[in-house]
Amino acid sequence: MVNSNDSAGSAHELPMRMAKGDERALAEFYDRFANLSYSLAYQIVGNDADAQEVVGDVFAQIWSSAASFDPARASVASWVSMITRSRGLDRLRSQNRRARVVELAMETGGSEETVIPMSPGEDAADRVEALDLRARIGRELAQLPPNQRQVIELAFYGGLTHSEIAAHLSQPLGTVKTRLRTAMTKLRDTLAAYQFLE
Amino acid sequence: MNGDHSWTEFAASYALDALDPEDRAAFESHLAGCPDCRAQVASYREVAGALALGAPALEAPAALRARVLAQARGVRPITSRQPLPAGDRRAWLATAAALVLALALGALYLAERSEHDDVLASSAEAHLKLAAAQERLAANDSMISALLAPDVQTAVLASEGRPPSARLFHNRERNLVVVTVFDLAPAAAGRTYQVWGIAGTQAVSIGTFNTQPNRSAVLTFRVPLGARYQVSAITDEPAGGSPQPTTRPFLSGGWSAP
């Protein structure tokens, strides 16, 4: 089992070192977080070529703005994730494309059968700082009712707002809001129980 | 804790970036004065960050490493004390700085001659353009209130007195930058315009945009909490924008003091 405290501690040092121009810190940072970034980018853009471009943008941004990383506001993994999500959604918008998760929902008229298959947890991403965390997240997401998972996926991977989700799923706006809030709160509480959250 | 729980319902969706624009603007203005909601947002942000781990795990292609590291190294970290690489980046920052100086001198000149007809005319013209922009945006309360808030900072971006021109408004309470652009032909195919905020030698992307066939655009961009810019500039970039400017800015100007 990964000792996430130790690895998180040293991961926090990397942005500071990068901000001072330490290229070895960048390489180390890449080795830790490239798989996380690539997996998420692929999930959003849906193909290898675009996912690689997104990862390139993400690390260029991380390198050039490492000084802006604030450990009080987010963990390093969250920072990488949110930058990856933004650059991935930017790339889709620049191509006038929709995220894969949104296409799936549209093709099936918003059926809940289209939720994304979860990672089994044990995988090649052994350099990601929290291997066991991936399994936990996968498990917690899998335990959400499909209709709650779907709204979270459309918001996170698809970049859709409440009313866009409601339109895509042909569901009342209030229902979408409630599902999203319920699911996020459930995840927060269970993840906090794992002491993932500080 | 203010006991008003109606807002906490927004926190989860805000952290997921899922609020519709009106709700987001309303929540952001509430957020500025509510530590309780800010704490809620922070806790949900970690959940949102953790959702990245819900994506099926893939291994990044091995060849990507060398390419990404080389690409990233083409851009210096912002606080690096190492010298900036020679070339475009230095040149365009120098351009931006020179334009800011010119604007500052111009402002002094205008202040001394504030009674002059020309000045009154150009000021009136600017107000007319702003009024026209505001009228077009009348349906968008969020943008209007972002523009009209008392503590909004402004920047006028110009290219040596000729069109195009741009005006930027930074509402620091709502973390919004509103950009109005005039007399700018739409970007070429495969290209986009990108707005930059610059503090010191650090250029940060504010966002990308294109103009309408009528050669104007009015846009709202979200910027990070606490963002401060001394200078802004607009460059022509490949579609999708660039992590750092790759061309010289064709519009540039300094921000007003907070």
Short mmCIF file of C-alpha atoms in Angstrom, two decimals:
data_model
loop_
_atom_site.label_atom_id
_atom_site.label_comp_id
_atom_site.label_asym_id
_atom_site.label_seq_id
_atom_site.Cartn_x
_atom_site.Cartn_y
_atom_site.Cartn_z
CA MET A 1 0.00 0.00 0.00
CA VAL A 2 1.28 3.40 -0.93
CA ASN A 3 2.15 5.67 1.94
CA SER A 4 0.34 8.65 0.53
CA ASN A 5 1.55 11.02 3.23
CA ASP A 6 5.21 10.56 2.36
CA SER A 7 4.69 10.77 -1.35
CA ALA A 8 2.35 13.73 -1.02
CA GLY A 9 4.96 15.49 1.11
CA SER A 10 7.67 15.24 -1.49
CA ALA A 11 5.24 15.98 -4.32
CA HIS A 12 4.56 19.31 -2.63
CA GLU A 13 8.24 20.19 -2.92
CA LEU A 14 8.28 19.75 -6.68
CA PRO A 15 6.35 22.89 -7.69
CA MET A 16 8.70 25.01 -5.57
CA ARG A 17 11.72 23.44 -7.22
CA MET A 18 10.20 23.86 -10.67
CA ALA A 19 9.52 27.51 -9.96
CA LYS A 20 13.27 27.91 -9.41
CA GLY A 21 13.96 26.39 -12.81
CA ASP A 22 14.97 22.92 -11.59
CA GLU A 23 14.47 20.77 -14.67
CA ARG A 24 15.02 17.55 -12.74
CA ALA A 25 11.98 18.49 -10.65
CA LEU A 26 9.98 18.79 -13.86
CA ALA A 27 11.11 15.33 -14.98
CA GLU A 28 10.27 13.90 -11.59
CA PHE A 29 6.92 15.62 -11.64
CA TYR A 30 6.22 14.20 -15.07
CA ASP A 31 7.08 10.70 -13.90
CA ARG A 32 4.70 11.00 -11.01
CA PHE A 33 1.76 12.59 -12.73
CA ALA A 34 1.95 11.89 -16.46
CA ASN A 35 -0.23 8.79 -16.25
CA LEU A 36 -2.81 10.59 -14.15
CA SER A 37 -2.90 13.49 -16.61
CA TYR A 38 -2.90 11.27 -19.70
CA SER A 39 -5.67 9.01 -18.38
CA LEU A 40 -7.89 11.95 -17.58
CA ALA A 41 -7.08 13.72 -20.85
CA TYR A 42 -7.92 10.58 -22.79
CA GLN A 43 -11.18 10.22 -20.92
CA ILE A 44 -12.14 13.76 -21.93
CA VAL A 45 -10.87 14.02 -25.52
CA GLY A 46 -11.34 10.35 -26.45
CA ASN A 47 -8.22 9.69 -28.52
CA ASP A 48 -4.49 9.26 -28.06
CA ALA A 49 -3.26 12.07 -30.32
CA ASP A 50 -5.36 14.77 -28.65
CA ALA A 51 -4.66 13.34 -25.19
CA GLN A 52 -0.92 13.65 -25.85
CA GLU A 53 -1.34 17.25 -26.97
CA VAL A 54 -3.31 18.01 -23.83
CA VAL A 55 -0.61 16.48 -21.62
CA GLY A 56 1.96 18.64 -23.41
CA ASP A 57 -0.10 21.75 -22.69
CA VAL A 58 -0.62 20.70 -19.08
CA PHE A 59 3.06 20.26 -18.32
CA ALA A 60 4.01 23.44 -20.13
CA GLN A 61 1.49 25.28 -17.96
CA ILE A 62 2.66 23.53 -14.79
CA TRP A 63 6.28 24.36 -15.57
CA SER A 64 5.61 27.99 -16.35
CA SER A 65 3.20 28.62 -13.48
CA ALA A 66 4.60 26.32 -10.79
CA ALA A 67 5.06 29.34 -8.53
CA SER A 68 1.30 29.80 -8.45
CA PHE A 69 0.71 26.39 -6.87
CA ASP A 70 -0.75 26.90 -3.41
CA PRO A 71 -0.72 23.76 -1.25
CA ALA A 72 -3.29 25.40 1.02
CA ARG A 73 -5.83 25.43 -1.80
CA ALA A 74 -5.38 22.01 -3.37
CA SER A 75 -3.26 18.89 -3.33
CA VAL A 76 -0.72 18.48 -6.10
CA ALA A 77 -2.79 15.68 -7.67
CA SER A 78 -5.90 17.88 -7.65
CA TRP A 79 -3.93 20.73 -9.19
CA VAL A 80 -2.73 18.50 -12.03
CA SER A 81 -6.21 17.08 -12.47
CA MET A 82 -7.96 20.43 -12.70
CA ILE A 83 -5.39 21.81 -15.16
CA THR A 84 -5.72 18.68 -17.26
CA ARG A 85 -9.49 18.95 -17.25
CA SER A 86 -9.38 22.61 -18.29
CA ARG A 87 -6.88 22.05 -21.10
CA GLY A 88 -8.79 18.95 -22.27
CA LEU A 89 -12.09 20.81 -22.42
CA ASP A 90 -10.35 23.76 -24.11
CA ARG A 91 -9.07 21.40 -26.78
CA LEU A 92 -12.53 19.99 -27.40
CA ARG A 93 -13.99 23.48 -27.67
CA SER A 94 -11.31 24.61 -30.08
CA GLN A 95 -12.26 21.69 -32.31
CA ASN A 96 -15.99 22.23 -31.83
CA ARG A 97 -16.22 18.75 -30.39
CA ARG A 98 -18.04 17.34 -27.44
CA ALA A 99 -16.53 15.14 -24.78
CA ARG A 100 -16.87 11.41 -25.30
CA VAL A 101 -19.07 11.09 -22.25
CA VAL A 102 -21.47 13.68 -23.71
CA GLU A 103 -21.54 11.94 -27.09
CA LEU A 104 -22.39 8.69 -25.36
CA ALA A 105 -25.23 10.30 -23.46
CA MET A 106 -26.58 11.85 -26.66
CA GLU A 107 -26.35 8.67 -28.71
CA THR A 108 -28.38 6.79 -26.19
CA GLY A 109 -30.79 9.55 -25.36
CA GLY A 110 -29.32 9.94 -21.90
CA SER A 111 -29.69 6.33 -20.90
CA GLU A 112 -27.95 5.56 -17.65
CA GLU A 113 -26.40 2.47 -19.25
CA THR A 114 -23.68 4.61 -20.76
CA VAL A 115 -21.74 5.39 -17.62
CA ILE A 116 -18.04 4.87 -18.06
CA PRO A 117 -16.54 1.55 -17.04
CA MET A 118 -14.51 2.06 -13.92
CA SER A 119 -10.87 1.34 -13.57
CA PRO A 120 -10.34 -1.99 -11.81
CA GLY A 121 -7.92 -0.26 -9.47
CA GLU A 122 -4.83 -2.44 -9.96
CA ASP A 123 -3.10 -1.09 -13.04
CA ALA A 124 0.13 0.12 -14.51
CA ALA A 125 -0.15 3.51 -12.90
CA ASP A 126 2.15 2.52 -10.08
CA ARG A 127 3.91 5.89 -10.13
CA VAL A 128 0.77 7.83 -9.42
CA GLU A 129 1.16 8.96 -5.87
CA ALA A 130 -1.93 7.21 -4.58
CA LEU A 131 -2.44 3.88 -6.24
CA ASP A 132 -4.81 2.74 -3.57
CA LEU A 133 -6.70 5.99 -3.90
CA ARG A 134 -7.55 5.12 -7.49
CA ALA A 135 -9.10 1.91 -6.34
CA ARG A 136 -11.06 3.76 -3.68
CA ILE A 137 -12.36 6.38 -6.06
CA GLY A 138 -13.30 3.72 -8.55
CA ARG A 139 -15.11 1.79 -5.85
CA GLU A 140 -16.94 4.83 -4.51
CA LEU A 141 -17.99 5.97 -7.96
CA ALA A 142 -19.13 2.47 -8.81
CA GLN A 143 -21.29 2.44 -5.70
CA LEU A 144 -23.13 5.61 -6.65
CA PRO A 145 -26.53 5.07 -8.28
CA PRO A 146 -25.97 5.23 -12.07
CA ASN A 147 -28.09 8.36 -12.44
CA GLN A 148 -25.89 10.19 -9.92
CA ARG A 149 -22.69 8.94 -11.51
CA GLN A 150 -23.85 10.09 -14.87
CA VAL A 151 -24.42 13.72 -13.85
CA ILE A 152 -21.01 13.82 -12.19
CA GLU A 153 -19.35 12.41 -15.28
CA LEU A 154 -21.13 14.82 -17.59
CA ALA A 155 -20.05 17.75 -15.42
CA PHE A 156 -16.48 16.64 -14.79
CA TYR A 157 -15.42 14.88 -17.98
CA GLY A 158 -17.90 16.63 -20.24
CA GLY A 159 -17.64 20.17 -18.89
CA LEU A 160 -21.42 20.62 -18.92
CA THR A 161 -23.39 22.93 -16.65
CA HIS A 162 -26.60 22.08 -14.81
CA SER A 163 -28.89 23.20 -17.58
CA GLU A 164 -26.78 21.56 -20.28
CA ILE A 165 -26.89 18.28 -18.40
CA ALA A 166 -30.65 18.62 -17.94
CA ALA A 167 -31.05 19.19 -21.68
CA HIS A 168 -28.85 16.26 -22.65
CA LEU A 169 -30.59 13.87 -20.30
CA SER A 170 -34.08 15.33 -20.78
CA GLN A 171 -34.35 15.56 -17.01
CA PRO A 172 -35.77 18.42 -14.92
CA LEU A 173 -33.14 20.95 -13.87
CA GLY A 174 -33.96 20.49 -10.19
CA THR A 175 -33.40 16.75 -10.47
CA VAL A 176 -29.99 17.27 -12.03
CA LYS A 177 -28.97 19.74 -9.32
CA THR A 178 -30.10 17.41 -6.57
CA ARG A 179 -28.35 14.39 -8.03
CA LEU A 180 -25.11 16.26 -8.50
CA ARG A 181 -25.09 17.70 -5.01
CA THR A 182 -26.06 14.38 -3.43
CA ALA A 183 -23.37 12.49 -5.30
CA MET A 184 -20.64 15.03 -4.57
CA THR A 185 -21.53 15.11 -0.88
CA LYS A 186 -21.56 11.33 -0.69
CA LEU A 187 -18.14 11.15 -2.33
CA ARG A 188 -16.76 13.84 -0.10
CA ASP A 189 -17.95 12.13 3.03
CA THR A 190 -16.67 8.69 2.06
CA LEU A 191 -13.34 10.03 0.87
CA ALA A 192 -12.98 12.02 4.07
CA ALA A 193 -13.57 8.80 5.95
CA TYR A 194 -10.54 7.42 4.15
CA GLN A 195 -8.64 10.44 5.48
CA PHE A 196 -7.85 11.46 1.98
CA LEU A 197 -9.05 14.94 2.78
CA GLU A 198 -7.08 16.90 5.28
CA MET B 1 -20.86 31.14 9.55
CA ASN B 2 -23.75 33.24 8.46
CA GLY B 3 -26.47 30.63 8.88
CA ASP B 4 -27.68 31.09 5.31
CA HIS B 5 -27.63 27.54 4.02
CA SER B 6 -29.27 28.24 0.71
CA TRP B 7 -25.85 29.01 -0.74
CA THR B 8 -24.14 25.83 0.38
CA GLU B 9 -26.20 24.00 -2.22
CA PHE B 10 -24.12 25.76 -4.85
CA ALA B 11 -20.74 24.76 -3.48
CA ALA B 12 -20.58 21.23 -4.90
CA SER B 13 -21.63 22.31 -8.36
CA TYR B 14 -19.33 25.31 -8.26
CA ALA B 15 -16.36 23.08 -7.46
CA LEU B 16 -17.30 20.94 -10.47
CA ASP B 17 -17.62 24.05 -12.62
CA ALA B 18 -21.20 23.02 -13.34
CA LEU B 19 -23.11 26.16 -12.30
CA ASP B 20 -24.87 28.01 -15.08
CA PRO B 21 -23.43 31.49 -15.66
CA GLU B 22 -26.09 33.41 -13.70
CA ASP B 23 -25.86 31.09 -10.70
CA ARG B 24 -22.09 31.18 -10.88
CA ALA B 25 -21.92 34.95 -10.88
CA ALA B 26 -24.35 35.16 -7.97
CA PHE B 27 -22.49 32.53 -5.99
CA GLU B 28 -19.11 34.10 -6.65
CA SER B 29 -20.23 37.44 -5.33
CA HIS B 30 -21.56 35.69 -2.23
CA LEU B 31 -18.38 33.63 -1.90
CA ALA B 32 -16.18 36.67 -1.52
CA GLY B 33 -17.72 37.42 1.86
CA CYS B 34 -18.48 33.92 3.14
CA PRO B 35 -15.61 31.88 4.60
CA ASP B 36 -18.01 29.04 5.31
CA CYS B 37 -18.89 28.64 1.66
CA ARG B 38 -15.25 29.00 0.65
CA ALA B 39 -14.41 26.09 2.95
CA GLN B 40 -17.24 24.07 1.40
CA VAL B 41 -15.93 24.79 -2.06
CA ALA B 42 -12.41 23.80 -1.05
CA SER B 43 -13.60 20.44 0.28
CA TYR B 44 -15.59 19.73 -2.88
CA ARG B 45 -12.63 20.80 -5.01
CA GLU B 46 -10.64 17.91 -3.61
CA VAL B 47 -13.47 15.58 -4.58
CA ALA B 48 -13.42 17.04 -8.08
CA GLY B 49 -9.66 16.57 -8.24
CA ALA B 50 -10.03 12.99 -7.06
CA LEU B 51 -12.55 12.30 -9.83
CA ALA B 52 -9.59 12.30 -12.20
CA LEU B 53 -8.72 8.97 -10.65
CA GLY B 54 -12.11 7.64 -11.71
CA ALA B 55 -11.00 7.62 -15.34
CA PRO B 56 -9.78 4.24 -16.54
CA ALA B 57 -6.04 4.14 -15.87
CA LEU B 58 -3.84 4.39 -18.93
CA GLU B 59 -0.10 4.62 -19.26
CA ALA B 60 1.17 7.68 -21.07
CA PRO B 61 3.03 6.67 -24.25
CA ALA B 62 6.77 6.41 -23.55
CA ALA B 63 7.72 8.75 -26.39
CA LEU B 64 5.56 11.48 -24.90
CA ARG B 65 7.99 12.07 -22.04
CA ALA B 66 10.88 13.47 -24.06
CA ARG B 67 8.53 15.56 -26.19
CA VAL B 68 6.66 17.06 -23.24
CA LEU B 69 9.84 17.82 -21.31
CA ALA B 70 11.40 19.48 -24.35
CA GLN B 71 8.22 21.45 -25.02
CA ALA B 72 7.94 22.59 -21.42
CA ARG B 73 11.58 23.63 -21.33
CA GLY B 74 10.92 25.96 -24.24
CA VAL B 75 9.08 28.09 -21.69
CA ARG B 76 10.92 29.42 -18.67
CA PRO B 77 9.28 29.13 -15.28
CA ILE B 78 7.90 32.45 -14.22
CA THR B 79 9.97 33.05 -11.12
CA SER B 80 13.16 31.70 -12.61
CA ARG B 81 16.13 34.00 -12.11
CA GLN B 82 17.70 32.60 -15.23
CA PRO B 83 17.73 34.99 -18.16
CA LEU B 84 14.79 34.85 -20.53
CA PRO B 85 15.61 33.16 -23.81
CA ALA B 86 16.38 35.65 -26.51
CA GLY B 87 13.80 36.08 -29.23
CA ASP B 88 10.12 36.61 -29.44
CA ARG B 89 9.28 36.41 -25.79
CA ARG B 90 11.76 39.08 -24.79
CA ALA B 91 10.82 41.17 -27.76
CA TRP B 92 7.14 41.07 -27.08
CA LEU B 93 7.54 41.83 -23.40
CA ALA B 94 9.66 44.80 -24.41
CA THR B 95 6.93 45.83 -26.80
CA ALA B 96 4.36 45.55 -24.06
CA ALA B 97 6.51 47.54 -21.65
CA ALA B 98 7.16 50.24 -24.24
CA LEU B 99 3.47 50.53 -24.96
CA VAL B 100 2.67 50.81 -21.29
CA LEU B 101 5.19 53.59 -20.95
CA ALA B 102 3.72 55.31 -24.00
CA LEU B 103 0.25 54.98 -22.53
CA ALA B 104 1.40 56.37 -19.20
CA LEU B 105 3.02 59.36 -20.91
CA GLY B 106 -0.08 59.74 -23.05
CA ALA B 107 -2.28 59.76 -19.98
CA LEU B 108 -0.16 62.55 -18.45
CA TYR B 109 -0.42 64.48 -21.66
CA LEU B 110 -4.17 64.00 -21.77
CA ALA B 111 -4.54 65.00 -18.14
CA GLU B 112 -2.73 68.27 -18.79
CA ARG B 113 -4.87 69.02 -21.80
CA SER B 114 -8.15 67.75 -20.52
CA GLU B 115 -10.01 70.78 -21.82
CA HIS B 116 -8.92 70.18 -25.37
CA ASP B 117 -11.66 69.39 -27.88
CA ASP B 118 -9.86 66.42 -29.36
CA VAL B 119 -9.62 64.82 -26.01
CA LEU B 120 -13.26 65.42 -25.27
CA ALA B 121 -14.18 64.00 -28.64
CA SER B 122 -12.15 60.83 -28.24
CA SER B 123 -13.39 60.42 -24.71
CA ALA B 124 -16.97 60.80 -25.90
CA GLU B 125 -16.34 58.30 -28.65
CA ALA B 126 -14.95 55.81 -26.17
CA HIS B 127 -17.98 56.29 -23.98
CA LEU B 128 -20.29 55.78 -26.94
CA LYS B 129 -18.52 52.56 -27.81
CA LEU B 130 -18.72 51.39 -24.23
CA ALA B 131 -22.37 52.34 -24.07
CA ALA B 132 -23.00 50.41 -27.27
CA ALA B 133 -21.22 47.40 -25.86
CA GLN B 134 -23.22 47.63 -22.67
CA GLU B 135 -26.45 47.90 -24.58
CA ARG B 136 -25.67 44.74 -26.53
CA LEU B 137 -25.09 43.01 -23.25
CA ALA B 138 -28.24 44.23 -21.60
CA ALA B 139 -29.57 40.69 -21.36
CA ASN B 140 -26.59 39.54 -19.39
CA ASP B 141 -26.90 40.80 -15.83
CA SER B 142 -23.76 39.06 -14.71
CA MET B 143 -21.58 40.79 -17.25
CA ILE B 144 -23.18 44.16 -16.73
CA SER B 145 -22.77 44.03 -12.99
CA ALA B 146 -19.18 42.88 -13.47
CA LEU B 147 -18.60 45.95 -15.60
CA LEU B 148 -20.31 48.40 -13.34
CA ALA B 149 -19.04 47.32 -9.93
CA PRO B 150 -17.30 50.20 -8.13
CA ASP B 151 -13.90 48.58 -7.75
CA VAL B 152 -13.49 47.37 -11.31
CA GLN B 153 -10.04 47.89 -12.83
CA THR B 154 -9.76 48.76 -16.48
CA ALA B 155 -7.17 48.48 -19.20
CA VAL B 156 -7.27 50.08 -22.64
CA LEU B 157 -5.38 48.09 -25.24
CA ALA B 158 -4.25 49.99 -28.29
CA SER B 159 -1.91 49.62 -31.21
CA GLU B 160 -0.27 53.01 -31.68
CA GLY B 161 -3.48 54.92 -32.17
CA ARG B 162 -4.85 52.81 -34.98
CA PRO B 163 -7.68 50.32 -34.86
CA PRO B 164 -8.23 47.69 -33.58
CA SER B 165 -8.69 48.51 -29.93
CA ALA B 166 -9.77 46.63 -26.86
CA ARG B 167 -10.96 47.53 -23.41
CA LEU B 168 -10.67 45.20 -20.45
CA PHE B 169 -12.53 45.31 -17.15
CA HIS B 170 -11.37 43.25 -14.20
CA ASN B 171 -13.94 42.68 -11.49
CA ARG B 172 -11.71 41.35 -8.74
CA GLU B 173 -14.56 40.58 -6.42
CA ARG B 174 -16.11 38.21 -8.93
CA ASN B 175 -12.87 37.10 -10.56
CA LEU B 176 -14.15 38.08 -13.98
CA VAL B 177 -12.47 39.89 -16.82
CA VAL B 178 -14.78 41.40 -19.42
CA VAL B 179 -13.15 42.15 -22.77
CA THR B 180 -14.60 44.39 -25.47
CA VAL B 181 -12.85 44.45 -28.84
CA PHE B 182 -13.53 46.71 -31.81
CA ASP B 183 -12.35 46.92 -35.41
CA LEU B 184 -10.65 43.54 -35.39
CA ALA B 185 -11.19 41.18 -38.32
CA PRO B 186 -12.05 37.59 -37.31
CA ALA B 187 -8.98 35.37 -36.87
CA ALA B 188 -7.78 33.38 -39.87
CA ALA B 189 -8.78 29.72 -40.20
CA GLY B 190 -6.94 27.63 -37.65
CA ARG B 191 -6.03 30.72 -35.62
CA THR B 192 -7.51 32.39 -32.59
CA TYR B 193 -6.93 35.52 -30.55
CA GLN B 194 -5.60 35.13 -27.03
CA VAL B 195 -5.76 37.62 -24.16
CA TRP B 196 -2.84 37.69 -21.70
CA GLY B 197 -2.44 39.14 -18.27
CA ILE B 198 1.09 40.09 -17.34
CA ALA B 199 2.56 40.75 -13.91
CA GLY B 200 6.28 41.27 -13.82
CA THR B 201 7.61 39.08 -16.59
CA GLN B 202 4.87 36.50 -16.17
CA ALA B 203 2.32 36.15 -18.95
CA VAL B 204 -0.78 34.19 -18.03
CA SER B 205 -3.50 33.28 -20.48
CA ILE B 206 -6.82 34.93 -19.65
CA GLY B 207 -8.59 33.22 -22.53
CA THR B 208 -9.07 32.87 -26.26
CA PHE B 209 -11.70 34.48 -28.46
CA ASN B 210 -12.66 35.37 -31.97
CA THR B 211 -14.49 38.42 -33.27
CA GLN B 212 -17.85 38.47 -35.02
CA PRO B 213 -18.18 39.31 -38.72
CA ASN B 214 -18.91 42.89 -37.56
CA ARG B 215 -15.31 42.93 -36.27
CA SER B 216 -16.20 43.21 -32.62
CA ALA B 217 -16.47 40.93 -29.63
CA VAL B 218 -17.61 41.17 -26.03
CA LEU B 219 -16.54 38.35 -23.76
CA THR B 220 -16.34 37.38 -20.13
CA PHE B 221 -13.47 35.29 -18.80
CA ARG B 222 -13.05 33.80 -15.36
CA VAL B 223 -9.67 34.49 -13.80
CA PRO B 224 -8.07 33.03 -10.67
CA LEU B 225 -8.96 34.43 -7.28
CA GLY B 226 -6.55 37.24 -6.42
CA ALA B 227 -5.24 37.59 -9.97
CA ARG B 228 -3.39 40.88 -10.51
CA TYR B 229 -2.20 42.16 -13.83
CA GLN B 230 -0.02 45.16 -14.63
CA VAL B 231 -0.28 44.80 -18.36
CA SER B 232 -2.53 42.96 -20.78
CA ALA B 233 -1.88 42.06 -24.38
CA ILE B 234 -3.60 40.24 -27.23
CA THR B 235 -1.79 37.91 -29.62
CA ASP B 236 -2.72 35.84 -32.65
CA GLU B 237 -2.25 32.16 -31.76
CA PRO B 238 -2.96 28.72 -33.22
CA ALA B 239 -6.54 27.53 -32.64
CA GLY B 240 -6.98 26.48 -29.04
CA GLY B 241 -4.49 29.03 -27.80
CA SER B 242 -0.94 28.60 -26.51
CA PRO B 243 0.48 28.10 -23.01
CA GLN B 244 2.70 31.13 -23.64
CA PRO B 245 2.54 33.78 -26.37
CA THR B 246 4.10 32.64 -29.64
CA THR B 247 3.64 35.89 -31.58
CA ARG B 248 4.19 39.55 -30.81
CA PRO B 249 1.13 41.23 -29.32
CA PHE B 250 -0.75 43.46 -31.70
CA LEU B 251 -2.61 45.11 -28.83
CA SER B 252 -1.18 45.99 -25.47
CA GLY B 253 -1.87 48.26 -22.55
CA GLY B 254 -1.52 48.84 -18.82
CA TRP B 255 -4.12 48.26 -16.13
CA SER B 256 -5.43 51.04 -13.94
CA ALA B 257 -4.40 50.93 -10.29
CA PRO B 258 -6.74 48.90 -8.01
#
